[in-house]
GROMACS .gro file of N, CA, C and O in nm:
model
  296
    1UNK      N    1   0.084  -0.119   0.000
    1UNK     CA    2   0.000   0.000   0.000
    1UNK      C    3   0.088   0.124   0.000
    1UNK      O    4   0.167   0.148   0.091
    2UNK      N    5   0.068   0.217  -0.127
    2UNK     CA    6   0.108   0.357  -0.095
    2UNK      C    7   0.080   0.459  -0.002
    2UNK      O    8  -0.041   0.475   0.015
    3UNK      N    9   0.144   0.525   0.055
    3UNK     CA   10   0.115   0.632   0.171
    3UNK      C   11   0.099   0.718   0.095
    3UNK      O   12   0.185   0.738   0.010
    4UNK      N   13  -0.005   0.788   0.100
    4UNK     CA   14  -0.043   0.953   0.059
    4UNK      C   15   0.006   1.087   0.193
    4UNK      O   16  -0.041   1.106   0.305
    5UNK      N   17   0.090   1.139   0.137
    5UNK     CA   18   0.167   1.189   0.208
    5UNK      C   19   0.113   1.343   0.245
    5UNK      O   20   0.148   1.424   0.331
    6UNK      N   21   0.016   1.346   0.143
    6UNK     CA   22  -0.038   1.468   0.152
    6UNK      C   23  -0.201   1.472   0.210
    6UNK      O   24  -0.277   1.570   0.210
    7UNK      N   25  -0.223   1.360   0.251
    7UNK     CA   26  -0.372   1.304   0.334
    7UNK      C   27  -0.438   1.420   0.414
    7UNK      O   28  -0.384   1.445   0.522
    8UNK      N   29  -0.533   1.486   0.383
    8UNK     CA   30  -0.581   1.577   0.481
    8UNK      C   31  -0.611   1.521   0.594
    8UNK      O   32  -0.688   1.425   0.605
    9UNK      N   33  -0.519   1.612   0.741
    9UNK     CA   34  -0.606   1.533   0.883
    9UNK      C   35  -0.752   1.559   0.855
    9UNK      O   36  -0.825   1.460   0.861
   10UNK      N   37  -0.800   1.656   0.831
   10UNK     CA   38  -0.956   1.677   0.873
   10UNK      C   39  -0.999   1.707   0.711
   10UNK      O   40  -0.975   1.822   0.674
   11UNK      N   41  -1.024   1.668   0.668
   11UNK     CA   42  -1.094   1.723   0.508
   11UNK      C   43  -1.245   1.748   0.609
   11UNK      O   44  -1.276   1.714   0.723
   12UNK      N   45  -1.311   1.825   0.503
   12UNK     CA   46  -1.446   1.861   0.495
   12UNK      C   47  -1.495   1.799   0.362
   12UNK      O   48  -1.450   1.730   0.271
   13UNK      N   49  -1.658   1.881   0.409
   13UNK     CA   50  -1.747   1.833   0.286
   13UNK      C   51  -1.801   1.716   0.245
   13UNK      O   52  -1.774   1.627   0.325
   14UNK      N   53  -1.872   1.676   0.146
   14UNK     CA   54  -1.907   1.546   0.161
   14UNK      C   55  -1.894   1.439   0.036
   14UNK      O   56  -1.990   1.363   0.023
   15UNK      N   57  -1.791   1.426  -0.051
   15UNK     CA   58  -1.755   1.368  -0.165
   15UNK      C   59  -1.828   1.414  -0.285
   15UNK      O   60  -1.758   1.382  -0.381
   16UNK      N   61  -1.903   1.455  -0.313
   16UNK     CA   62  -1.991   1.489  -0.422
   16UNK      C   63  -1.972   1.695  -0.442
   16UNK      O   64  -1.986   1.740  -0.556
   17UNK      N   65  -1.944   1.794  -0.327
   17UNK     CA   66  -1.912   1.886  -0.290
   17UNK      C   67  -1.731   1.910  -0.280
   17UNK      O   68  -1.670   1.835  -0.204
   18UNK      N   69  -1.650   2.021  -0.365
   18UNK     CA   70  -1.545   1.977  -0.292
   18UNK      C   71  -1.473   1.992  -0.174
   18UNK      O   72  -1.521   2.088  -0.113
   19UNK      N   73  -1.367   1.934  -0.106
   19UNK     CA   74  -1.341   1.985   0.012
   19UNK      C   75  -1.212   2.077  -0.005
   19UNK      O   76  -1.134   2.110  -0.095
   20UNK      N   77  -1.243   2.112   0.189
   20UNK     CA   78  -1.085   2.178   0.202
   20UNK      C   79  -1.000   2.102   0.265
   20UNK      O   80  -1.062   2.010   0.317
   21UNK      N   81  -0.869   2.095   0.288
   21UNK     CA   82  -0.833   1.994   0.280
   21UNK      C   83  -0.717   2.022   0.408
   21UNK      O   84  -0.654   1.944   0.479
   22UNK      N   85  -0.723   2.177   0.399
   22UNK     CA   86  -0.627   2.173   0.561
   22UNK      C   87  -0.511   2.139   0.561
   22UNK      O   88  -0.446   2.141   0.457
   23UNK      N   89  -0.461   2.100   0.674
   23UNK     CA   90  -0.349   2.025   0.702
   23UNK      C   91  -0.319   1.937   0.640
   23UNK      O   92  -0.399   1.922   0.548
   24UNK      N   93  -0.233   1.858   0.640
   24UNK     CA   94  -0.197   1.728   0.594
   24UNK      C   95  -0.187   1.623   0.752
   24UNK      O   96  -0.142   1.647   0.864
   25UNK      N   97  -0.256   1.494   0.685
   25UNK     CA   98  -0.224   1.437   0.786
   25UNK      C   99  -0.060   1.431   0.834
   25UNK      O  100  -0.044   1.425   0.956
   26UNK      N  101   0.022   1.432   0.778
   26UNK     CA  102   0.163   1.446   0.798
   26UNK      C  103   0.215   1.560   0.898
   26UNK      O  104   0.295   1.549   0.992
   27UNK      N  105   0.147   1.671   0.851
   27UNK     CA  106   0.164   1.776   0.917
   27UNK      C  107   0.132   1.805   1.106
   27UNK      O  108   0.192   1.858   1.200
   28UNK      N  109  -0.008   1.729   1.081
   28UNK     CA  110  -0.045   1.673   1.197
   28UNK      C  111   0.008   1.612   1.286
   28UNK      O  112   0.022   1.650   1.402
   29UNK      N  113   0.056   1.473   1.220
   29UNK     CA  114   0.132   1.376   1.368
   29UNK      C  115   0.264   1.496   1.370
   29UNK      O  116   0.283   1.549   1.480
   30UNK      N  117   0.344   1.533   1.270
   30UNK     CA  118   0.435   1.645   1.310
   30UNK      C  119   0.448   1.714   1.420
   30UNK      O  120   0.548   1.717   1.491
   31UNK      N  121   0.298   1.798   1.446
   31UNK     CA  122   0.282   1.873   1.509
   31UNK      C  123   0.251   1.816   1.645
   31UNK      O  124   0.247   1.910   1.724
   32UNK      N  125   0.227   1.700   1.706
   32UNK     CA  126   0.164   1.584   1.774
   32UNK      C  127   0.299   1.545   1.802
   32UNK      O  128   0.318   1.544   1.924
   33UNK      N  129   0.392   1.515   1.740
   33UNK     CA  130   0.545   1.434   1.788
   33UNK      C  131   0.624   1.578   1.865
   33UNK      O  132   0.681   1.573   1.975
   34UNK      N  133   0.609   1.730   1.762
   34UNK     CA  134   0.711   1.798   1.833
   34UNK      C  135   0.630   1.885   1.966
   34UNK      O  136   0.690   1.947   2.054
   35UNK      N  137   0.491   1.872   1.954
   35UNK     CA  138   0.413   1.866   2.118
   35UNK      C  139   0.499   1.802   2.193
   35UNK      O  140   0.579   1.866   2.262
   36UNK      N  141   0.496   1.681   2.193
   36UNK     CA  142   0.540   1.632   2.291
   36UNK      C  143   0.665   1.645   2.331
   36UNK      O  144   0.682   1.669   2.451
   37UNK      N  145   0.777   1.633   2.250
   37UNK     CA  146   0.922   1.670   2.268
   37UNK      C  147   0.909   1.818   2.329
   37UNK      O  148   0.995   1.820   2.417
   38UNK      N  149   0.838   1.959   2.325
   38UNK     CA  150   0.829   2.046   2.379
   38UNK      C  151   0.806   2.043   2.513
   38UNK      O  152   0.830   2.126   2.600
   39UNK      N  153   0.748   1.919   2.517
   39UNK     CA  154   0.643   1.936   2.648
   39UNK      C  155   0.764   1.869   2.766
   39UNK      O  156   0.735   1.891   2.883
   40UNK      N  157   0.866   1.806   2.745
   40UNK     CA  158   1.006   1.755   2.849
   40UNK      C  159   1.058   1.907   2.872
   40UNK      O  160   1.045   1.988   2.781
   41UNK      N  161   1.109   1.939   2.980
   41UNK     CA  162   1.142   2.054   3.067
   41UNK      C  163   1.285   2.068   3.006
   41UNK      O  164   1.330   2.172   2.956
   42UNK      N  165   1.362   1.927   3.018
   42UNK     CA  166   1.501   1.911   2.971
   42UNK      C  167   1.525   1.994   2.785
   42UNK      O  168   1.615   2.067   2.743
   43UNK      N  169   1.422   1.947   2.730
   43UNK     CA  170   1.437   2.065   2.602
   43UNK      C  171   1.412   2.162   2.591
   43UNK      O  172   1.464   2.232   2.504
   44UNK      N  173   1.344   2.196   2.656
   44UNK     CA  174   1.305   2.325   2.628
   44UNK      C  175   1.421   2.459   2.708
   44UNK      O  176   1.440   2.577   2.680
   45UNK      N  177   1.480   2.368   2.817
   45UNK     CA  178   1.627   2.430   2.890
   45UNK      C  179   1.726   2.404   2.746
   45UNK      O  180   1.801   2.494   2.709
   46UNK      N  181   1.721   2.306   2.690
   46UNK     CA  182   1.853   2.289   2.593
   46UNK      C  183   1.831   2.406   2.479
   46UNK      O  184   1.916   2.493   2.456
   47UNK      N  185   1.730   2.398   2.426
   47UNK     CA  186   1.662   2.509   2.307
   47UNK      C  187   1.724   2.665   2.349
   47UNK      O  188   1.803   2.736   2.288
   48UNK      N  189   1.668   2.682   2.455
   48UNK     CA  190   1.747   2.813   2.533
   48UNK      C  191   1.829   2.844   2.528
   48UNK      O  192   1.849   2.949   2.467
   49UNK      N  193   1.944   2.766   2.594
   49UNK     CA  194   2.086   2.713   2.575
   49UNK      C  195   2.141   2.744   2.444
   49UNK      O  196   2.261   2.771   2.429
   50UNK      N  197   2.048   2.740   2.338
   50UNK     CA  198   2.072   2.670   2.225
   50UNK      C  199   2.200   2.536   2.246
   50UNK      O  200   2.311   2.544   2.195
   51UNK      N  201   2.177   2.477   2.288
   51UNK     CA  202   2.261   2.338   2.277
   51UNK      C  203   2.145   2.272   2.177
   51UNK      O  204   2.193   2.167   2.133
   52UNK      N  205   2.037   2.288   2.135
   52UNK     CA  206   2.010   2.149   2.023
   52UNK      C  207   1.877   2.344   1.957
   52UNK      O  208   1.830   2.439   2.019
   53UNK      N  209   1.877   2.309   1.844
   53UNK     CA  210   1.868   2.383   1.728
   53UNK      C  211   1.686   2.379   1.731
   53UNK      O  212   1.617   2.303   1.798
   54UNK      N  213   1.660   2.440   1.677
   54UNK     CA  214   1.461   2.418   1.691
   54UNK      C  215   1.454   2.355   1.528
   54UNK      O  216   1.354   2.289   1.497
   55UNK      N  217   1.553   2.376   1.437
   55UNK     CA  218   1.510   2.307   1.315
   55UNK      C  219   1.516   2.194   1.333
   55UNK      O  220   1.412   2.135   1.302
   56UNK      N  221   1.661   2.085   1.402
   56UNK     CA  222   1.631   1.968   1.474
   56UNK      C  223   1.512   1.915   1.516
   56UNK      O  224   1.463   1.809   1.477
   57UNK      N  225   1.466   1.991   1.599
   57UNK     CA  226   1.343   1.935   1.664
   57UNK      C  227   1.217   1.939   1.534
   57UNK      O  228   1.141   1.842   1.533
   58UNK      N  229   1.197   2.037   1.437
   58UNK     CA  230   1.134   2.028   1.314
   58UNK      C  231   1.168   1.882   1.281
   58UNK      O  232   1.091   1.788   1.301
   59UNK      N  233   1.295   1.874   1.227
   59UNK     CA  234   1.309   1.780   1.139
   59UNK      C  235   1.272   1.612   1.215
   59UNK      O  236   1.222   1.534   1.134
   60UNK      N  237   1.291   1.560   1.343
   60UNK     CA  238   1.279   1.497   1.436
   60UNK      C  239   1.188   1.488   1.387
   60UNK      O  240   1.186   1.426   1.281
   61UNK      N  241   1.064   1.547   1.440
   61UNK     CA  242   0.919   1.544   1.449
   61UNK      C  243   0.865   1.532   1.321
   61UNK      O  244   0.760   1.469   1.323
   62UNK      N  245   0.897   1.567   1.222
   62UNK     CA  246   0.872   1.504   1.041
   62UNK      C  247   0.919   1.363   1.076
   62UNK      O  248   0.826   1.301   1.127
   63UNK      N  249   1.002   1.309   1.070
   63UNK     CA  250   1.026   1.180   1.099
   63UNK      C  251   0.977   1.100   1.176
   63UNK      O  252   0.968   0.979   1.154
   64UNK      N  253   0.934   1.168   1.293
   64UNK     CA  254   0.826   1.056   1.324
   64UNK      C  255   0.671   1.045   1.284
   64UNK      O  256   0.588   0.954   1.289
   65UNK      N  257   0.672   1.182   1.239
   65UNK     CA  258   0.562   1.164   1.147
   65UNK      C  259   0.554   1.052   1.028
   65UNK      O  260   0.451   0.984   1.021
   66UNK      N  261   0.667   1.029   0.927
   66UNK     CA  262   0.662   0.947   0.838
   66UNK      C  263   0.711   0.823   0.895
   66UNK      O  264   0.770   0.755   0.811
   67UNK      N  265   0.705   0.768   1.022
   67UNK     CA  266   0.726   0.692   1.098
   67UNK      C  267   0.585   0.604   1.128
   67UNK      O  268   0.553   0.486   1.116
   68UNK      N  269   0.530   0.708   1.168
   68UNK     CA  270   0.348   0.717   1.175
   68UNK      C  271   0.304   0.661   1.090
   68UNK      O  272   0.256   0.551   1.118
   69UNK      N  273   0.298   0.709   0.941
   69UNK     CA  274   0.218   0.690   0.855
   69UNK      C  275   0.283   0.594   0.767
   69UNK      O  276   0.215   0.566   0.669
   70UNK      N  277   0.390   0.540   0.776
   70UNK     CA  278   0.415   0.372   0.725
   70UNK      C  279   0.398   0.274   0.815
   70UNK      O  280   0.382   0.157   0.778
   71UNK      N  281   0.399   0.314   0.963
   71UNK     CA  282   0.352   0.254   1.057
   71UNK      C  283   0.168   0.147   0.967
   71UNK      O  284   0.130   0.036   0.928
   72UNK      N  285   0.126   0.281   0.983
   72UNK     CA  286  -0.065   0.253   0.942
   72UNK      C  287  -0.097   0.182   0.807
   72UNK      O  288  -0.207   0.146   0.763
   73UNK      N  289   0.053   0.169   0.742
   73UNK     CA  290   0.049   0.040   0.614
   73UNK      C  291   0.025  -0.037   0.676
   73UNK      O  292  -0.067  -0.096   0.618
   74UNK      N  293   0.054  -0.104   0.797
   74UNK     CA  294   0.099  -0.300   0.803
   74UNK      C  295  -0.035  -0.288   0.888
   74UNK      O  296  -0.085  -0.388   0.938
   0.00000   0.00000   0.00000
């Protein structure tokens, strides 16, 4: 099975109407993986610090996003 990478989390509308399409589901668990990495006290002191980079934590959190969604193949 192919992953559609561009999957709206929430589409609207009702198939016959078109939708909007929002986010991407991708974008979503993204935003859902680097929640949580925000949410440890220990990063958010390192970020400060700058000892670890906020694009890191971007790129992290894409990855477990596409982590996610080949996950929901099997």
């Amino acid at each position: 099975m192919v992953v559609n990478m561009n999957e709206p989390a929430f589409p609207t509308g009702t198939g016959i109407t078109p939708y909007k399409s929002g986010m991407t589901l991708r974008d979503y668990f993204a935003a859902k993986a680097m929640q949580g990495q925000l949410s440890i006290r220990e990063n958010l002191i390192a970020l400060a610090r700058e000892q670890i980079k906020i694009e890191d934590v971007c790129l992290d959190s894409y990855a477990v996003a596409d982590a996610m969604l080949k996950a929901r193949q099997e």
